[in-house]
PDB file of N, CA and C in Angstrom:
ATOM      1  N   UNK A  82     142.732 -67.986  51.041  1.00 94.00           N
ATOM      2  CA  UNK A  82     144.128 -68.181  50.718  1.00 94.00           C
ATOM      3  C   UNK A  82     144.841 -66.839  50.875  1.00 94.00           C
ATOM      4  N   UNK A  83     146.031 -66.884  51.484  1.00 97.00           N
ATOM      5  CA  UNK A  83     146.843 -65.692  51.703  1.00 97.00           C
ATOM      6  C   UNK A  83     148.136 -65.795  50.908  1.00 97.00           C
ATOM      7  N   UNK A  84     148.529 -64.677  50.305  1.00 98.00           N
ATOM      8  CA  UNK A  84     149.766 -64.641  49.532  1.00 98.00           C
ATOM      9  C   UNK A  84     150.605 -63.441  49.942  1.00 98.00           C
ATOM     10  N   UNK A  85     151.909 -63.651  49.950  1.00 98.00           N
ATOM     11  CA  UNK A  85     152.873 -62.573  50.110  1.00 98.00           C
ATOM     12  C   UNK A  85     153.482 -62.369  48.734  1.00 98.00           C
ATOM     13  N   UNK A  86     153.560 -61.125  48.305  1.00 98.00           N
ATOM     14  CA  UNK A  86     154.002 -60.790  46.951  1.00 98.00           C
ATOM     15  C   UNK A  86     155.167 -59.828  47.036  1.00 98.00           C
ATOM     16  N   UNK A  87     156.255 -60.124  46.316  1.00 97.00           N
ATOM     17  CA  UNK A  87     157.384 -59.207  46.263  1.00 97.00           C
ATOM     18  C   UNK A  87     157.846 -59.027  44.826  1.00 97.00           C
ATOM     19  N   UNK A  88     158.217 -57.811  44.508  1.00 95.00           N
ATOM     20  CA  UNK A  88     158.632 -57.455  43.151  1.00 95.00           C
ATOM     21  C   UNK A  88     157.583 -56.583  42.497  1.00 95.00           C
ATOM     22  N   UNK A  89     157.870 -56.170  41.284  1.00 94.00           N
ATOM     23  CA  UNK A  89     156.907 -55.338  40.558  1.00 94.00           C
ATOM     24  C   UNK A  89     155.754 -56.196  40.044  1.00 94.00           C
ATOM     25  N   UNK A  90     154.684 -55.537  39.692  1.00 95.00           N
ATOM     26  CA  UNK A  90     153.524 -56.268  39.159  1.00 95.00           C
ATOM     27  C   UNK A  90     153.158 -55.735  37.777  1.00 95.00           C
ATOM     28  N   UNK A  91     154.148 -55.674  36.911  1.00 94.00           N
ATOM     29  CA  UNK A  91     153.940 -55.160  35.560  1.00 94.00           C
ATOM     30  C   UNK A  91     152.947 -55.994  34.762  1.00 94.00           C
ATOM     31  N   UNK A  92     152.785 -57.264  35.135  1.00 95.00           N
ATOM     32  CA  UNK A  92     151.890 -58.158  34.397  1.00 95.00           C
ATOM     33  C   UNK A  92     150.533 -58.335  35.078  1.00 95.00           C
ATOM     34  N   UNK A  93     150.281 -57.567  36.125  1.00 96.00           N
ATOM     35  CA  UNK A  93     148.980 -57.568  36.824  1.00 96.00           C
ATOM     36  C   UNK A  93     148.594 -58.915  37.419  1.00 96.00           C
ATOM     37  N   UNK A  94     149.553 -59.569  38.048  1.00 97.00           N
ATOM     38  CA  UNK A  94     149.245 -60.825  38.725  1.00 97.00           C
ATOM     39  C   UNK A  94     148.464 -60.594  40.016  1.00 97.00           C
ATOM     40  N   UNK A  95     148.760 -59.520  40.734  1.00 97.00           N
ATOM     41  CA  UNK A  95     148.045 -59.251  41.993  1.00 97.00           C
ATOM     42  C   UNK A  95     146.540 -59.119  41.762  1.00 97.00           C
ATOM     43  N   UNK A  96     146.095 -58.297  40.806  1.00 98.00           N
ATOM     44  CA  UNK A  96     144.645 -58.229  40.578  1.00 98.00           C
ATOM     45  C   UNK A  96     144.036 -59.573  40.169  1.00 98.00           C
ATOM     46  N   UNK A  97     144.778 -60.361  39.411  1.00 97.00           N
ATOM     47  CA  UNK A  97     144.283 -61.682  38.999  1.00 97.00           C
ATOM     48  C   UNK A  97     144.136 -62.598  40.213  1.00 97.00           C
ATOM     49  N   UNK A  98     145.101 -62.565  41.128  1.00 97.00           N
ATOM     50  CA  UNK A  98     145.008 -63.362  42.350  1.00 97.00           C
ATOM     51  C   UNK A  98     143.837 -62.901  43.206  1.00 97.00           C
ATOM     52  N   UNK A  99     143.702 -61.596  43.363  1.00 98.00           N
ATOM     53  CA  UNK A  99     142.604 -61.052  44.171  1.00 98.00           C
ATOM     54  C   UNK A  99     141.247 -61.400  43.565  1.00 98.00           C
ATOM     55  N   UNK A 100     141.152 -61.432  42.244  1.00 97.00           N
ATOM     56  CA  UNK A 100     139.902 -61.805  41.584  1.00 97.00           C
ATOM     57  C   UNK A 100     139.528 -63.255  41.872  1.00 97.00           C
ATOM     58  N   UNK A 101     140.531 -64.079  42.217  1.00 96.00           N
ATOM     59  CA  UNK A 101     140.291 -65.482  42.567  1.00 96.00           C
ATOM     60  C   UNK A 101     140.089 -65.654  44.072  1.00 96.00           C
ATOM     61  N   UNK A 102     140.014 -64.526  44.803  1.00 96.00           N
ATOM     62  CA  UNK A 102     139.747 -64.594  46.235  1.00 96.00           C
ATOM     63  C   UNK A 102     140.971 -64.662  47.124  1.00 96.00           C
ATOM     64  N   UNK A 103     142.149 -64.460  46.573  1.00 97.00           N
ATOM     65  CA  UNK A 103     143.381 -64.497  47.352  1.00 97.00           C
ATOM     66  C   UNK A 103     143.601 -63.137  48.022  1.00 97.00           C
ATOM     67  N   UNK A 104     143.929 -63.170  49.297  1.00 98.00           N
ATOM     68  CA  UNK A 104     144.302 -61.969  50.032  1.00 98.00           C
ATOM     69  C   UNK A 104     145.807 -61.775  49.842  1.00 98.00           C
ATOM     70  N   UNK A 105     146.202 -60.661  49.219  1.00 98.00           N
ATOM     71  CA  UNK A 105     147.600 -60.437  48.859  1.00 98.00           C
ATOM     72  C   UNK A 105     148.192 -59.315  49.710  1.00 98.00           C
ATOM     73  N   UNK A 106     149.335 -59.609  50.319  1.00 98.00           N
ATOM     74  CA  UNK A 106     150.111 -58.605  51.047  1.00 98.00           C
ATOM     75  C   UNK A 106     151.391 -58.374  50.264  1.00 98.00           C
ATOM     76  N   UNK A 107     151.662 -57.125  49.945  1.00 97.00           N
ATOM     77  CA  UNK A 107     152.844 -56.788  49.153  1.00 97.00           C
ATOM     78  C   UNK A 107     153.985 -56.352  50.057  1.00 97.00           C
ATOM     79  N   UNK A 108     155.178 -56.751  49.694  1.00 97.00           N
ATOM     80  CA  UNK A 108     156.388 -56.280  50.359  1.00 97.00           C
ATOM     81  C   UNK A 108     157.027 -55.259  49.439  1.00 97.00           C
ATOM     82  N   UNK A 109     157.149 -54.050  49.923  1.00 92.00           N
ATOM     83  CA  UNK A 109     157.834 -53.008  49.165  1.00 92.00           C
ATOM     84  C   UNK A 109     159.302 -53.043  49.554  1.00 92.00           C
ATOM     85  N   UNK A 110     160.172 -53.005  48.582  1.00 92.00           N
ATOM     86  CA  UNK A 110     161.601 -53.078  48.874  1.00 92.00           C
ATOM     87  C   UNK A 110     162.069 -54.516  48.920  1.00 92.00           C
ATOM     88  N   UNK A 111     163.127 -54.748  49.677  1.00 94.00           N
ATOM     89  CA  UNK A 111     163.762 -56.061  49.738  1.00 94.00           C
ATOM     90  C   UNK A 111     163.009 -56.980  50.692  1.00 94.00           C
ATOM     91  N   UNK A 112     162.805 -58.210  50.255  1.00 96.00           N
ATOM     92  CA  UNK A 112     162.088 -59.204  51.063  1.00 96.00           C
ATOM     93  C   UNK A 112     163.056 -59.886  52.029  1.00 96.00           C
ATOM     94  N   UNK A 113     163.447 -59.159  53.048  1.00 96.00           N
ATOM     95  CA  UNK A 113     164.315 -59.692  54.090  1.00 96.00           C
ATOM     96  C   UNK A 113     163.494 -60.527  55.058  1.00 96.00           C
ATOM     97  N   UNK A 114     164.154 -61.230  55.944  1.00 97.00           N
ATOM     98  CA  UNK A 114     163.429 -62.022  56.944  1.00 97.00           C
ATOM     99  C   UNK A 114     162.482 -61.140  57.763  1.00 97.00           C
ATOM    100  N   UNK A 115     162.936 -59.986  58.276  1.00 97.00           N
ATOM    101  CA  UNK A 115     161.999 -59.131  59.022  1.00 97.00           C
ATOM    102  C   UNK A 115     160.824 -58.652  58.159  1.00 97.00           C
ATOM    103  N   UNK A 116     161.093 -58.333  56.888  1.00 97.00           N
ATOM    104  CA  UNK A 116     160.013 -57.884  56.000  1.00 97.00           C
ATOM    105  C   UNK A 116     159.015 -59.012  55.753  1.00 97.00           C
ATOM    106  N   UNK A 117     159.515 -60.229  55.575  1.00 97.00           N
ATOM    107  CA  UNK A 117     158.632 -61.385  55.385  1.00 97.00           C
ATOM    108  C   UNK A 117     157.794 -61.633  56.636  1.00 97.00           C
ATOM    109  N   UNK A 118     158.426 -61.568  57.793  1.00 97.00           N
ATOM    110  CA  UNK A 118     157.699 -61.779  59.046  1.00 97.00           C
ATOM    111  C   UNK A 118     156.647 -60.695  59.256  1.00 97.00           C
ATOM    112  N   UNK A 119     157.016 -59.431  58.990  1.00 97.00           N
ATOM    113  CA  UNK A 119     156.061 -58.319  59.142  1.00 97.00           C
ATOM    114  C   UNK A 119     154.879 -58.453  58.185  1.00 97.00           C
ATOM    115  N   UNK A 120     155.131 -59.026  57.013  1.00 97.00           N
ATOM    116  CA  UNK A 120     154.066 -59.198  56.017  1.00 97.00           C
ATOM    117  C   UNK A 120     153.147 -60.367  56.355  1.00 97.00           C
ATOM    118  N   UNK A 121     153.570 -61.210  57.304  1.00 97.00           N
ATOM    119  CA  UNK A 121     152.729 -62.339  57.702  1.00 97.00           C
ATOM    120  C   UNK A 121     153.034 -63.640  56.993  1.00 97.00           C
ATOM    121  N   UNK A 122     154.292 -63.858  56.634  1.00 97.00           N
ATOM    122  CA  UNK A 122     154.653 -65.068  55.892  1.00 97.00           C
ATOM    123  C   UNK A 122     154.273 -66.344  56.636  1.00 97.00           C
ATOM    124  N   UNK A 123     154.289 -66.323  57.953  1.00 96.00           N
ATOM    125  CA  UNK A 123     153.983 -67.555  58.698  1.00 96.00           C
ATOM    126  C   UNK A 123     152.531 -67.987  58.525  1.00 96.00           C
ATOM    127  N   UNK A 124     151.660 -67.083  58.110  1.00 95.00           N
ATOM    128  CA  UNK A 124     150.256 -67.412  57.874  1.00 95.00           C
ATOM    129  C   UNK A 124     149.918 -67.503  56.385  1.00 95.00           C
ATOM    130  N   UNK A 125     150.930 -67.397  55.533  1.00 97.00           N
ATOM    131  CA  UNK A 125     150.697 -67.366  54.088  1.00 97.00           C
ATOM    132  C   UNK A 125     150.653 -68.774  53.493  1.00 97.00           C
ATOM    133  N   UNK A 126     149.904 -68.885  52.414  1.00 96.00           N
ATOM    134  CA  UNK A 126     149.837 -70.117  51.634  1.00 96.00           C
ATOM    135  C   UNK A 126     150.767 -70.053  50.429  1.00 96.00           C
ATOM    136  N   UNK A 127     150.956 -68.822  49.914  1.00 97.00           N
ATOM    137  CA  UNK A 127     151.758 -68.591  48.717  1.00 97.00           C
ATOM    138  C   UNK A 127     152.790 -67.503  48.957  1.00 97.00           C
ATOM    139  N   UNK A 128     153.934 -67.651  48.334  1.00 97.00           N
ATOM    140  CA  UNK A 128     154.933 -66.592  48.294  1.00 97.00           C
ATOM    141  C   UNK A 128     155.247 -66.390  46.824  1.00 97.00           C
ATOM    142  N   UNK A 129     154.915 -65.217  46.296  1.00 97.00           N
ATOM    143  CA  UNK A 129     155.065 -64.928  44.869  1.00 97.00           C
ATOM    144  C   UNK A 129     156.174 -63.904  44.668  1.00 97.00           C
ATOM    145  N   UNK A 130     157.110 -64.248  43.799  1.00 97.00           N
ATOM    146  CA  UNK A 130     158.241 -63.375  43.488  1.00 97.00           C
ATOM    147  C   UNK A 130     158.219 -63.059  41.996  1.00 97.00           C
ATOM    148  N   UNK A 131     158.334 -61.785  41.667  1.00 96.00           N
ATOM    149  CA  UNK A 131     158.432 -61.398  40.259  1.00 96.00           C
ATOM    150  C   UNK A 131     159.807 -60.832  39.919  1.00 96.00           C
ATOM    151  N   UNK A 132     160.630 -60.616  40.921  1.00 95.00           N
ATOM    152  CA  UNK A 132     161.985 -60.090  40.742  1.00 95.00           C
ATOM    153  C   UNK A 132     162.973 -61.149  41.211  1.00 95.00           C
ATOM    154  N   UNK A 133     163.653 -61.819  40.270  1.00 94.00           N
ATOM    155  CA  UNK A 133     164.567 -62.889  40.655  1.00 94.00           C
ATOM    156  C   UNK A 133     165.770 -62.366  41.432  1.00 94.00           C
ATOM    157  N   UNK A 134     165.950 -61.075  41.450  1.00 94.00           N
ATOM    158  CA  UNK A 134     166.974 -60.469  42.293  1.00 94.00           C
ATOM    159  C   UNK A 134     166.651 -60.644  43.776  1.00 94.00           C
ATOM    160  N   UNK A 135     165.420 -61.019  44.062  1.00 94.00           N
ATOM    161  CA  UNK A 135     164.975 -61.272  45.430  1.00 94.00           C
ATOM    162  C   UNK A 135     164.996 -62.767  45.764  1.00 94.00           C
ATOM    163  N   UNK A 136     165.698 -63.547  44.976  1.00 94.00           N
ATOM    164  CA  UNK A 136     165.715 -65.007  45.150  1.00 94.00           C
ATOM    165  C   UNK A 136     166.230 -65.441  46.520  1.00 94.00           C
ATOM    166  N   UNK A 137     167.024 -64.624  47.172  1.00 95.00           N
ATOM    167  CA  UNK A 137     167.502 -64.993  48.505  1.00 95.00           C
ATOM    168  C   UNK A 137     166.353 -65.099  49.496  1.00 95.00           C
ATOM    169  N   UNK A 138     165.216 -64.525  49.176  1.00 96.00           N
ATOM    170  CA  UNK A 138     164.047 -64.620  50.050  1.00 96.00           C
ATOM    171  C   UNK A 138     163.427 -66.019  50.018  1.00 96.00           C
ATOM    172  N   UNK A 139     163.694 -66.788  48.974  1.00 96.00           N
ATOM    173  CA  UNK A 139     163.095 -68.124  48.852  1.00 96.00           C
ATOM    174  C   UNK A 139     163.527 -69.034  50.000  1.00 96.00           C
ATOM    175  N   UNK A 140     164.836 -69.233  50.235  1.00 95.00           N
ATOM    176  CA  UNK A 140     165.207 -70.107  51.351  1.00 95.00           C
ATOM    177  C   UNK A 140     164.802 -69.548  52.714  1.00 95.00           C
ATOM    178  N   UNK A 141     164.747 -68.243  52.832  1.00 96.00           N
ATOM    179  CA  UNK A 141     164.300 -67.640  54.091  1.00 96.00           C
ATOM    180  C   UNK A 141     162.839 -67.986  54.336  1.00 96.00           C
ATOM    181  N   UNK A 142     162.012 -67.809  53.316  1.00 96.00           N
ATOM    182  CA  UNK A 142     160.587 -68.124  53.446  1.00 96.00           C
ATOM    183  C   UNK A 142     160.384 -69.607  53.718  1.00 96.00           C
ATOM    184  N   UNK A 143     161.136 -70.451  53.041  1.00 93.00           N
ATOM    185  CA  UNK A 143     161.039 -71.901  53.254  1.00 93.00           C
ATOM    186  C   UNK A 143     161.426 -72.276  54.686  1.00 93.00           C
ATOM    187  N   UNK A 144     162.399 -71.563  55.236  1.00 94.00           N
ATOM    188  CA  UNK A 144     162.830 -71.818  56.603  1.00 94.00           C
ATOM    189  C   UNK A 144     161.732 -71.444  57.597  1.00 94.00           C
ATOM    190  N   UNK A 145     160.961 -70.425  57.267  1.00 95.00           N
ATOM    191  CA  UNK A 145     159.906 -69.949  58.160  1.00 95.00           C
ATOM    192  C   UNK A 145     158.622 -70.759  58.057  1.00 95.00           C
ATOM    193  N   UNK A 146     158.329 -71.290  56.861  1.00 94.00           N
ATOM    194  CA  UNK A 146     157.063 -71.993  56.637  1.00 94.00           C
ATOM    195  C   UNK A 146     157.327 -73.254  55.805  1.00 94.00           C
ATOM    196  N   UNK A 147     157.090 -74.408  56.401  1.00 88.00           N
ATOM    197  CA  UNK A 147     157.372 -75.683  55.725  1.00 88.00           C
ATOM    198  C   UNK A 147     156.491 -75.942  54.514  1.00 88.00           C
ATOM    199  N   UNK A 148     155.203 -75.670  54.622  1.00 92.00           N
ATOM    200  CA  UNK A 148     154.276 -76.030  53.549  1.00 92.00           C
ATOM    201  C   UNK A 148     153.901 -74.858  52.634  1.00 92.00           C
ATOM    202  N   UNK A 149     154.740 -73.872  52.568  1.00 95.00           N
ATOM    203  CA  UNK A 149     154.528 -72.698  51.726  1.00 95.00           C
ATOM    204  C   UNK A 149     154.747 -73.058  50.254  1.00 95.00           C
ATOM    205  N   UNK A 150     153.849 -72.594  49.380  1.00 95.00           N
ATOM    206  CA  UNK A 150     154.049 -72.746  47.933  1.00 95.00           C
ATOM    207  C   UNK A 150     154.767 -71.503  47.435  1.00 95.00           C
ATOM    208  N   UNK A 151     155.905 -71.700  46.797  1.00 96.00           N
ATOM    209  CA  UNK A 151     156.708 -70.590  46.290  1.00 96.00           C
ATOM    210  C   UNK A 151     156.562 -70.531  44.776  1.00 96.00           C
ATOM    211  N   UNK A 152     156.208 -69.349  44.286  1.00 96.00           N
ATOM    212  CA  UNK A 152     155.943 -69.144  42.866  1.00 96.00           C
ATOM    213  C   UNK A 152     156.817 -68.012  42.339  1.00 96.00           C
ATOM    214  N   UNK A 153     157.468 -68.249  41.227  1.00 96.00           N
ATOM    215  CA  UNK A 153     158.238 -67.202  40.559  1.00 96.00           C
ATOM    216  C   UNK A 153     157.550 -66.910  39.237  1.00 96.00           C
ATOM    217  N   UNK A 154     157.193 -65.644  39.039  1.00 97.00           N
ATOM    218  CA  UNK A 154     156.525 -65.199  37.813  1.00 97.00           C
ATOM    219  C   UNK A 154     157.407 -64.125  37.194  1.00 97.00           C
ATOM    220  N   UNK A 155     158.326 -64.555  36.332  1.00 96.00           N
ATOM    221  CA  UNK A 155     159.333 -63.638  35.806  1.00 96.00           C
ATOM    222  C   UNK A 155     159.834 -64.100  34.450  1.00 96.00           C
ATOM    223  N   UNK A 156     160.287 -63.153  33.672  1.00 96.00           N
ATOM    224  CA  UNK A 156     160.899 -63.440  32.378  1.00 96.00           C
ATOM    225  C   UNK A 156     162.367 -63.843  32.543  1.00 96.00           C
ATOM    226  N   UNK A 157     162.929 -63.579  33.724  1.00 95.00           N
ATOM    227  CA  UNK A 157     164.338 -63.830  33.998  1.00 95.00           C
ATOM    228  C   UNK A 157     164.539 -65.201  34.645  1.00 95.00           C
ATOM    229  N   UNK A 158     165.727 -65.738  34.495  1.00 92.00           N
ATOM    230  CA  UNK A 158     166.059 -67.033  35.076  1.00 92.00           C
ATOM    231  C   UNK A 158     166.342 -66.891  36.563  1.00 92.00           C
ATOM    232  N   UNK A 159     165.880 -67.855  37.294  1.00 91.00           N
ATOM    233  CA  UNK A 159     166.088 -67.910  38.732  1.00 91.00           C
ATOM    234  C   UNK A 159     167.479 -68.456  39.013  1.00 91.00           C
ATOM    235  N   UNK A 160     168.202 -67.886  39.984  1.00 91.00           N
ATOM    236  CA  UNK A 160     169.519 -68.443  40.326  1.00 91.00           C
ATOM    237  C   UNK A 160     169.396 -69.898  40.776  1.00 91.00           C
ATOM    238  N   UNK A 161     170.416 -70.668  40.486  1.00 90.00           N
ATOM    239  CA  UNK A 161     170.398 -72.100  40.766  1.00 90.00           C
ATOM    240  C   UNK A 161     170.159 -72.425  42.235  1.00 90.00           C
ATOM    241  N   UNK A 162     170.706 -71.626  43.145  1.00 89.00           N
ATOM    242  CA  UNK A 162     170.561 -71.929  44.570  1.00 89.00           C
ATOM    243  C   UNK A 162     169.103 -71.905  45.026  1.00 89.00           C
ATOM    244  N   UNK A 163     168.264 -71.192  44.320  1.00 90.00           N
ATOM    245  CA  UNK A 163     166.859 -71.080  44.712  1.00 90.00           C
ATOM    246  C   UNK A 163     165.929 -71.926  43.853  1.00 90.00           C
ATOM    247  N   UNK A 164     166.369 -72.318  42.682  1.00 88.00           N
ATOM    248  CA  UNK A 164     165.461 -72.990  41.740  1.00 88.00           C
ATOM    249  C   UNK A 164     164.892 -74.294  42.278  1.00 88.00           C
ATOM    250  N   UNK A 165     165.639 -75.029  43.065  1.00 89.00           N
ATOM    251  CA  UNK A 165     165.152 -76.288  43.608  1.00 89.00           C
ATOM    252  C   UNK A 165     164.140 -76.120  44.729  1.00 89.00           C
ATOM    253  N   UNK A 166     163.982 -74.889  45.213  1.00 92.00           N
ATOM    254  CA  UNK A 166     163.065 -74.622  46.323  1.00 92.00           C
ATOM    255  C   UNK A 166     161.762 -73.971  45.870  1.00 92.00           C
ATOM    256  N   UNK A 167     161.604 -73.825  44.564  1.00 95.00           N
ATOM    257  CA  UNK A 167     160.422 -73.176  43.994  1.00 95.00           C
ATOM    258  C   UNK A 167     159.451 -74.242  43.501  1.00 95.00           C
ATOM    259  N   UNK A 168     158.173 -74.054  43.802  1.00 94.00           N
ATOM    260  CA  UNK A 168     157.151 -75.006  43.378  1.00 94.00           C
ATOM    261  C   UNK A 168     156.684 -74.787  41.945  1.00 94.00           C
ATOM    262  N   UNK A 169     156.673 -73.528  41.527  1.00 93.00           N
ATOM    263  CA  UNK A 169     156.090 -73.188  40.228  1.00 93.00           C
ATOM    264  C   UNK A 169     156.820 -71.954  39.707  1.00 93.00           C
ATOM    265  N   UNK A 170     157.449 -72.077  38.558  1.00 94.00           N
ATOM    266  CA  UNK A 170     158.121 -70.944  37.927  1.00 94.00           C
ATOM    267  C   UNK A 170     157.613 -70.833  36.505  1.00 94.00           C
ATOM    268  N   UNK A 171     157.182 -69.639  36.143  1.00 95.00           N
ATOM    269  CA  UNK A 171     156.618 -69.457  34.809  1.00 95.00           C
ATOM    270  C   UNK A 171     156.972 -68.077  34.266  1.00 95.00           C
ATOM    271  N   UNK A 172     157.187 -68.041  32.984  1.00 96.00           N
ATOM    272  CA  UNK A 172     157.464 -66.806  32.266  1.00 96.00           C
ATOM    273  C   UNK A 172     156.126 -66.175  31.876  1.00 96.00           C
ATOM    274  N   UNK A 173     155.914 -64.899  32.194  1.00 96.00           N
ATOM    275  CA  UNK A 173     154.657 -64.237  31.813  1.00 96.00           C
ATOM    276  C   UNK A 173     154.383 -64.248  30.314  1.00 96.00           C
ATOM    277  N   UNK A 174     155.433 -64.434  29.512  1.00 95.00           N
ATOM    278  CA  UNK A 174     155.244 -64.523  28.063  1.00 95.00           C
ATOM    279  C   UNK A 174     154.532 -65.825  27.689  1.00 95.00           C
ATOM    280  N   UNK A 175     154.655 -66.843  28.548  1.00 95.00           N
ATOM    281  CA  UNK A 175     154.079 -68.150  28.243  1.00 95.00           C
ATOM    282  C   UNK A 175     152.700 -68.365  28.848  1.00 95.00           C
ATOM    283  N   UNK A 176     152.460 -67.765  30.008  1.00 95.00           N
ATOM    284  CA  UNK A 176     151.198 -67.972  30.701  1.00 95.00           C
ATOM    285  C   UNK A 176     150.771 -66.660  31.352  1.00 95.00           C
ATOM    286  N   UNK A 177     149.579 -66.207  31.022  1.00 96.00           N
ATOM    287  CA  UNK A 177     149.089 -64.935  31.523  1.00 96.00           C
ATOM    288  C   UNK A 177     148.713 -64.974  32.993  1.00 96.00           C
ATOM    289  N   UNK A 178     148.510 -63.811  33.593  1.00 97.00           N
ATOM    290  CA  UNK A 178     148.213 -63.728  35.031  1.00 97.00           C
ATOM    291  C   UNK A 178     146.923 -64.421  35.417  1.00 97.00           C
ATOM    292  N   UNK A 179     145.899 -64.357  34.599  1.00 97.00           N
ATOM    293  CA  UNK A 179     144.635 -65.004  34.939  1.00 97.00           C
ATOM    294  C   UNK A 179     144.793 -66.520  35.011  1.00 97.00           C
ATOM    295  N   UNK A 180     145.517 -67.090  34.051  1.00 96.00           N
ATOM    296  CA  UNK A 180     145.742 -68.537  34.049  1.00 96.00           C
ATOM    297  C   UNK A 180     146.596 -68.961  35.239  1.00 96.00           C
ATOM    298  N   UNK A 181     147.590 -68.157  35.598  1.00 96.00           N
ATOM    299  CA  UNK A 181     148.436 -68.473  36.748  1.00 96.00           C
ATOM    300  C   UNK A 181     147.609 -68.418  38.035  1.00 96.00           C
ATOM    301  N   UNK A 182     146.797 -67.381  38.172  1.00 96.00           N
ATOM    302  CA  UNK A 182     145.961 -67.251  39.369  1.00 96.00           C
ATOM    303  C   UNK A 182     144.993 -68.432  39.490  1.00 96.00           C
ATOM    304  N   UNK A 183     144.404 -68.834  38.380  1.00 95.00           N
ATOM    305  CA  UNK A 183     143.495 -69.984  38.401  1.00 95.00           C
ATOM    306  C   UNK A 183     144.235 -71.260  38.798  1.00 95.00           C
ATOM    307  N   UNK A 184     145.429 -71.442  38.273  1.00 93.00           N
ATOM    308  CA  UNK A 184     146.225 -72.634  38.601  1.00 93.00           C
ATOM    309  C   UNK A 184     146.588 -72.652  40.080  1.00 93.00           C
ATOM    310  N   UNK A 185     146.969 -71.512  40.611  1.00 93.00           N
ATOM    311  CA  UNK A 185     147.399 -71.441  42.010  1.00 93.00           C
ATOM    312  C   UNK A 185     146.243 -71.622  42.997  1.00 93.00           C
ATOM    313  N   UNK A 186     145.062 -71.249  42.582  1.00 92.00           N
ATOM    314  CA  UNK A 186     143.915 -71.350  43.486  1.00 92.00           C
ATOM    315  C   UNK A 186     143.071 -72.592  43.224  1.00 92.00           C
ATOM    316  N   UNK A 187     143.390 -73.312  42.185  1.00 86.00           N
ATOM    317  CA  UNK A 187     142.621 -74.508  41.862  1.00 86.00           C
ATOM    318  C   UNK A 187     141.269 -74.196  41.278  1.00 86.00           C
ATOM    319  N   UNK A 188     141.101 -72.968  40.801  1.00 61.00           N
ATOM    320  CA  UNK A 188     139.795 -72.563  40.220  1.00 61.00           C
ATOM    321  C   UNK A 188     139.598 -73.158  38.847  1.00 61.00           C
TER     322      UNK A 188
END
């Protein structure tokens, strides 16, 4: 399983995903269409966002990959324009990184 990750990882979701066998590519900076393409979004299974300020990347990623699972892992609310395009949104206060990684990988 391949994941593209954007935003900070203050809650250590990347190590939890990697422990479940997920190959994670991080986007540093803004997740623009070129940044998503350079990171390999077309071959990704998951797109994980921890910064809802990057919500504009959700419709871009959806446009590039039809069957992409989009996950938001943030304490902040997702803007309405993107919320309907997200498969799984969870607050780190409610569910820890290990449980999220297990859920996403079916472990």
